[in-house]
mmCIF file of C-alpha atoms and ligand atoms in Angstrom:
data_model
loop_
_atom_site.group_PDB
_atom_site.id
_atom_site.type_symbol
_atom_site.label_atom_id
_atom_site.label_comp_id
_atom_site.label_asym_id
_atom_site.label_seq_id
_atom_site.Cartn_x
_atom_site.Cartn_y
_atom_site.Cartn_z
ATOM 1 C CA MET A 205 61.310 61.737 185.528
ATOM 2 C CA SER A 206 60.793 58.846 187.369
ATOM 3 C CA GLU A 207 57.152 57.707 188.473
ATOM 4 C CA THR A 208 57.608 55.100 190.762
ATOM 5 C CA VAL A 209 60.332 53.697 192.878
ATOM 6 C CA ASN A 210 60.178 50.499 194.908
ATOM 7 C CA ILE A 211 62.541 47.907 196.214
ATOM 8 C CA GLN A 212 62.632 44.590 194.426
ATOM 9 C CA SER A 213 64.934 41.449 194.153
ATOM 10 C CA ILE A 214 65.795 38.477 192.271
ATOM 11 C CA GLU A 215 67.690 35.337 193.254
ATOM 12 C CA PHE A 216 71.127 34.341 191.701
ATOM 13 C CA GLY A 217 72.616 31.403 192.785
ATOM 14 C CA SER A 218 72.849 31.861 196.650
ATOM 15 C CA ARG A 219 72.960 35.631 196.429
ATOM 16 C CA LYS A 220 70.167 38.025 196.650
ATOM 17 C CA ILE A 221 70.009 40.991 194.793
ATOM 18 C CA ASN A 222 68.101 43.937 195.873
ATOM 19 C CA PHE A 223 67.473 46.224 193.354
ATOM 20 C CA GLU A 224 65.672 49.671 193.302
ATOM 21 C CA LEU A 225 63.471 50.022 190.656
ATOM 22 C CA SER A 226 61.866 52.778 188.592
ATOM 23 C CA TYR A 227 60.099 53.686 185.623
ATOM 24 C CA GLN A 228 60.943 56.004 182.997
ATOM 25 C CA ASP A 229 60.054 56.726 179.226
ATOM 26 C CA ARG A 230 62.809 55.169 177.289
ATOM 27 C CA LYS A 231 63.781 52.211 175.467
ATOM 28 C CA THR A 232 65.995 50.269 177.312
ATOM 29 C CA LEU A 233 66.726 48.857 180.818
ATOM 30 C CA GLY A 234 69.446 50.725 182.903
ATOM 31 C CA ILE A 235 71.176 48.938 185.490
ATOM 32 C CA ARG A 236 73.712 51.047 187.360
ATOM 33 C CA VAL A 237 75.488 49.672 190.759
ATOM 34 C CA TYR A 238 77.104 52.521 193.141
ATOM 35 C CA PRO A 239 80.131 51.981 195.158
ATOM 36 C CA ASN A 240 77.830 51.340 198.436
ATOM 37 C CA CYS A 241 76.927 48.237 196.076
ATOM 38 C CA LYS A 242 73.225 49.637 195.959
ATOM 39 C CA VAL A 243 71.551 48.871 192.430
ATOM 40 C CA LYS A 244 69.380 50.883 190.550
ATOM 41 C CA VAL A 245 67.677 49.883 187.650
ATOM 42 C CA ILE A 246 65.516 51.984 185.220
ATOM 43 C CA ALA A 247 63.140 49.983 183.164
ATOM 44 C CA PRO A 248 60.794 51.439 180.272
ATOM 45 C CA TYR A 249 57.225 51.975 181.442
ATOM 46 C CA ASP A 250 56.078 48.894 179.175
ATOM 47 C CA THR A 251 58.748 46.123 180.738
ATOM 48 C CA THR A 252 56.600 43.578 181.997
ATOM 49 C CA GLU A 253 57.854 41.733 185.635
ATOM 50 C CA GLU A 254 58.832 38.967 183.603
ATOM 51 C CA LYS A 255 60.930 40.456 181.083
ATOM 52 C CA LEU A 256 62.553 42.326 183.995
ATOM 53 C CA LYS A 257 63.650 39.697 186.117
ATOM 54 C CA ALA A 258 64.892 37.492 183.121
ATOM 55 C CA LYS A 259 66.917 40.358 182.257
ATOM 56 C CA LEU A 260 68.570 41.128 185.296
ATOM 57 C CA ARG A 261 69.186 37.539 185.908
ATOM 58 C CA GLU A 262 70.982 37.603 182.720
ATOM 59 C CA LYS A 263 72.934 40.327 183.840
ATOM 60 C CA ALA A 264 73.231 39.273 187.378
ATOM 61 C CA PRO A 265 77.206 37.793 186.818
ATOM 62 C CA TRP A 266 78.065 41.531 185.504
ATOM 63 C CA ILE A 267 76.226 43.314 188.580
ATOM 64 C CA ILE A 268 77.915 40.884 191.282
ATOM 65 C CA LYS A 269 81.108 41.714 189.515
ATOM 66 C CA GLN A 270 80.616 45.541 190.007
ATOM 67 C CA GLN A 271 79.979 45.056 193.367
ATOM 68 C CA LEU A 272 82.511 43.008 194.347
ATOM 69 C CA GLY A 273 84.800 44.861 192.453
ATOM 70 C CA PHE A 274 83.826 48.121 195.080
ATOM 71 C CA LEU A 275 84.663 45.448 197.629
ATOM 72 C CA SER A 276 87.412 43.660 196.449
ATOM 73 C CA TYR A 277 89.838 41.452 198.248
ATOM 74 C CA GLN A 278 87.377 40.984 201.185
ATOM 75 C CA PRO A 279 85.816 37.948 202.773
ATOM 76 C CA LEU A 280 82.307 37.780 201.797
ATOM 77 C CA THR A 281 81.042 34.880 203.795
ATOM 78 C CA PRO A 282 77.713 35.689 205.034
ATOM 79 C CA PRO A 283 76.567 34.863 208.587
ATOM 80 C CA ARG A 284 75.830 30.914 209.139
ATOM 81 C CA LYS A 285 73.048 29.590 211.672
ATOM 82 C CA TYR A 286 75.282 26.306 211.996
ATOM 83 C CA VAL A 287 71.835 24.466 211.639
ATOM 84 C CA ASN A 288 71.040 20.967 209.402
ATOM 85 C CA GLY A 289 70.923 21.322 205.561
ATOM 86 C CA GLU A 290 72.364 24.861 205.749
ATOM 87 C CA THR A 291 75.292 24.900 202.793
ATOM 88 C CA HIS A 292 78.967 25.589 203.955
ATOM 89 C CA LEU A 293 81.945 25.468 201.401
ATOM 90 C CA TYR A 294 85.276 23.874 201.613
ATOM 91 C CA LEU A 295 87.692 23.976 198.728
ATOM 92 C CA GLY A 296 85.255 25.821 196.308
ATOM 93 C CA ARG A 297 82.687 23.251 196.877
ATOM 94 C CA GLN A 298 78.904 23.723 198.449
ATOM 95 C CA TYR A 299 77.996 21.030 201.492
ATOM 96 C CA LYS A 300 75.288 20.566 203.163
ATOM 97 C CA LEU A 301 75.918 20.272 206.915
ATOM 98 C CA ARG A 302 74.561 17.033 208.694
ATOM 99 C CA ILE A 303 74.674 17.480 212.535
ATOM 100 C CA GLU A 304 74.134 14.780 214.895
ATOM 101 C CA LYS A 305 74.368 14.043 218.290
ATOM 102 C CA SER A 306 77.142 11.410 219.352
ATOM 103 C CA GLU A 307 79.534 10.346 222.224
ATOM 104 C CA ILE A 308 82.500 11.906 220.627
ATOM 105 C CA ASN A 309 83.149 15.398 218.755
ATOM 106 C CA GLU A 310 84.283 14.743 215.055
ATOM 107 C CA VAL A 311 83.577 16.843 212.011
ATOM 108 C CA LYS A 312 84.262 14.860 208.205
ATOM 109 C CA LEU A 313 83.123 14.830 205.091
ATOM 110 C CA PHE A 314 80.948 12.118 204.444
ATOM 111 C CA ARG A 315 78.869 11.082 201.251
ATOM 112 C CA GLY A 316 78.970 14.474 200.198
ATOM 113 C CA ARG A 317 77.882 16.067 203.201
ATOM 114 C CA LEU A 318 79.663 17.725 205.820
ATOM 115 C CA LEU A 319 79.161 15.589 208.816
ATOM 116 C CA VAL A 320 79.255 17.035 212.557
ATOM 117 C CA LEU A 321 78.977 14.451 215.327
ATOM 118 C CA LYS A 322 78.911 16.357 218.415
ATOM 119 C CA LYS A 323 78.684 15.759 222.267
ATOM 120 C CA HIS A 324 75.626 17.000 223.656
ATOM 121 C CA ASN A 325 76.962 20.467 224.927
ATOM 122 C CA ALA A 326 79.743 21.416 222.095
ATOM 123 C CA SER A 327 79.037 23.950 219.653
ATOM 124 C CA VAL A 328 78.957 23.200 216.120
ATOM 125 C CA LYS A 329 80.463 26.538 215.309
ATOM 126 C CA ASN A 330 83.309 25.734 217.436
ATOM 127 C CA LEU A 331 83.696 22.187 216.026
ATOM 128 C CA LEU A 332 83.618 23.528 212.457
ATOM 129 C CA SER A 333 85.844 26.177 212.786
ATOM 130 C CA GLU A 334 88.410 24.099 214.362
ATOM 131 C CA TRP A 335 88.068 21.525 211.406
ATOM 132 C CA TYR A 336 88.151 24.401 208.942
ATOM 133 C CA ARG A 337 91.836 25.500 210.830
ATOM 134 C CA GLU A 338 93.001 22.215 210.805
ATOM 135 C CA LYS A 339 92.459 21.512 206.903
ATOM 136 C CA ALA A 340 93.534 25.076 206.093
ATOM 137 C CA PHE A 341 96.851 24.859 207.912
ATOM 138 C CA VAL A 342 97.654 21.124 205.791
ATOM 139 C CA HIS A 343 96.116 22.553 202.438
ATOM 140 C CA PHE A 344 97.991 26.032 202.819
ATOM 141 C CA GLU A 345 101.448 24.368 203.984
ATOM 142 C CA GLU A 346 101.112 21.875 200.809
ATOM 143 C CA THR A 347 100.677 24.237 198.561
ATOM 144 C CA LEU A 348 103.347 26.870 199.470
ATOM 145 C CA LYS A 349 105.590 24.009 199.174
ATOM 146 C CA LYS A 350 104.430 22.988 195.403
ATOM 147 C CA THR A 351 104.106 27.060 194.347
ATOM 148 C CA ILE A 352 107.559 28.081 195.979
ATOM 149 C CA LEU A 353 109.081 25.801 193.652
ATOM 150 C CA LEU A 354 107.875 28.346 190.750
ATOM 151 C CA PHE A 355 110.040 30.999 192.463
ATOM 152 C CA LYS A 356 113.213 28.902 192.298
ATOM 153 C CA ARG A 357 115.032 31.509 190.514
ATOM 154 C CA PHE A 358 114.748 34.039 193.001
ATOM 155 C CA GLU A 359 116.348 31.657 195.700
ATOM 156 C CA ILE A 360 114.146 32.683 198.622
ATOM 157 C CA ASP A 361 113.572 30.758 201.475
ATOM 158 C CA GLU A 362 110.349 28.896 202.169
ATOM 159 C CA PRO A 363 108.533 31.399 204.494
ATOM 160 C CA GLU A 364 107.002 30.636 207.486
ATOM 161 C CA LEU A 365 103.296 30.292 207.341
ATOM 162 C CA GLN A 366 100.922 31.421 209.820
ATOM 163 C CA ILE A 367 96.964 31.121 209.538
ATOM 164 C CA ARG A 368 95.213 34.167 211.012
ATOM 165 C CA GLN A 369 91.638 35.270 211.053
ATOM 166 C CA MET A 370 91.878 38.702 209.257
ATOM 167 C CA SER A 371 88.363 40.670 208.625
ATOM 168 C CA THR A 372 89.088 42.238 205.653
ATOM 169 C CA ARG A 373 92.107 40.436 203.888
ATOM 170 C CA TRP A 374 92.770 37.384 202.490
ATOM 171 C CA GLY A 375 96.736 36.993 203.038
ATOM 172 C CA SER A 376 99.708 39.598 203.824
ATOM 173 C CA CYS A 377 103.077 38.917 204.179
ATOM 174 C CA THR A 378 105.654 40.714 206.879
ATOM 175 C CA PRO A 379 109.008 42.129 205.678
ATOM 176 C CA LYS A 380 110.975 39.115 207.240
ATOM 177 C CA GLY A 381 109.062 36.912 204.756
ATOM 178 C CA LYS A 382 106.217 35.181 206.922
ATOM 179 C CA VAL A 383 103.302 34.593 204.666
ATOM 180 C CA ILE A 384 100.013 35.021 206.763
ATOM 181 C CA LEU A 385 96.982 33.257 205.069
ATOM 182 C CA ASN A 386 93.212 33.685 206.488
ATOM 183 C CA PRO A 387 91.579 30.468 207.290
ATOM 184 C CA GLU A 388 88.651 31.302 205.626
ATOM 185 C CA LEU A 389 90.587 30.650 202.259
ATOM 186 C CA ILE A 390 89.982 27.042 202.477
ATOM 187 C CA LYS A 391 86.662 27.701 201.327
ATOM 188 C CA ALA A 392 88.024 28.917 198.043
ATOM 189 C CA PRO A 393 88.359 26.721 194.641
ATOM 190 C CA LYS A 394 92.390 25.166 195.030
ATOM 191 C CA GLY A 395 93.136 27.520 192.138
ATOM 192 C CA SER A 396 91.848 30.559 194.034
ATOM 193 C CA ILE A 397 94.148 29.608 197.209
ATOM 194 C CA GLU A 398 97.210 29.064 194.995
ATOM 195 C CA TYR A 399 96.505 32.492 193.628
ATOM 196 C CA VAL A 400 96.700 34.020 197.134
ATOM 197 C CA ILE A 401 99.731 32.300 198.031
ATOM 198 C CA ILE A 402 101.391 33.248 194.910
ATOM 199 C CA HIS A 403 100.389 36.960 195.179
ATOM 200 C CA GLU A 404 101.947 36.882 198.649
ATOM 201 C CA LEU A 405 104.928 35.029 197.574
ATOM 202 C CA CYS A 406 105.780 37.751 194.487
ATOM 203 C CA HIS A 407 105.765 40.311 197.208
ATOM 204 C CA LEU A 408 108.515 38.719 198.658
ATOM 205 C CA ILE A 409 110.083 39.639 195.849
ATOM 206 C CA HIS A 410 108.384 43.162 194.868
ATOM 207 C CA HIS A 411 106.944 44.256 197.887
ATOM 208 C CA ASN A 412 104.367 47.165 196.232
ATOM 209 C CA HIS A 413 101.882 46.633 193.687
ATOM 210 C CA THR A 414 103.985 47.548 190.754
ATOM 211 C CA ARG A 415 104.292 46.859 187.182
ATOM 212 C CA ALA A 416 106.689 44.601 188.068
ATOM 213 C CA PHE A 417 105.127 42.907 190.617
ATOM 214 C CA TYR A 418 102.149 42.219 188.242
ATOM 215 C CA ASP A 419 104.537 41.160 185.315
ATOM 216 C CA LEU A 420 106.127 38.604 188.081
ATOM 217 C CA GLN A 421 102.467 37.648 189.195
ATOM 218 C CA GLU A 422 101.384 36.678 185.723
ATOM 219 C CA ALA A 423 104.741 34.957 184.324
ATOM 220 C CA ILE A 424 103.759 32.905 187.671
ATOM 221 C CA MET A 425 100.467 32.493 187.290
ATOM 222 C CA PRO A 426 99.092 33.452 183.626
ATOM 223 C CA ASP A 427 95.504 32.746 184.769
ATOM 224 C CA TRP A 428 95.248 34.519 187.965
ATOM 225 C CA LYS A 429 92.692 36.909 187.118
ATOM 226 C CA LYS A 430 90.485 33.835 186.730
ATOM 227 C CA TRP A 431 90.989 32.620 190.150
ATOM 228 C CA LYS A 432 90.935 35.855 191.731
ATOM 229 C CA GLU A 433 87.561 36.237 190.332
ATOM 230 C CA ARG A 434 86.415 32.858 191.376
ATOM 231 C CA LEU A 435 87.960 33.721 194.895
ATOM 232 C CA GLU A 436 85.861 36.636 195.092
ATOM 233 C CA MET A 437 82.691 35.180 193.686
ATOM 234 C CA SER A 438 82.667 31.838 195.205
ATOM 235 C CA LEU A 439 82.428 33.122 198.945
ATOM 236 C CA ILE A 440 79.143 34.653 198.388
HETATM 237 ZN ZN1 ZN B 539 99.229 42.187 197.218
#
């Protein structure tokens, strides 16, 4: 029987894990992750807070993995405030935002920062999303040109690339062979971008997620699982 129930949290990387904690007469710590991503922790009565948090931090990658499993393949970027010092991702790396007033609007990577020069009434959010979009187009186009070579034996034409904001997917493709990618993907590591493009290119040959589809994906990119995982972890 659980006696006391309360909500607590631990910090892990940039992520906060909330959990419902209860105590029971038991020997080991029990952790469950539910499909709504809620985490319940049942601890033995004599667990100290320090020990509990250490154990949860150790288990955090597993907890996040479970949560992401339930949400799989969905962009997870949290809402941003677009203020100085805030962290933004580009190709899997974190950059701190630095905003400066200027006579021109410009976004660039400068000395390890994401520098936004902006005119008086310009929106940082708009400037940044425009920058991401431009970078996305160039990088995706380049990656597509590189990865299509791995499909040589199928003699497929290079598909047309389209960039489109999608709320629940990283990529998709049309029966006519157009590959559509989410511009948010430019925030993920290069290998993960490659993985999404390869995944979509495999769909030009096998439309559904059949065994043959996965065999092909594995043959083209043997470490796809790692990059899929990195993708899911990177946009937290
Ligand atoms: Zn698919």
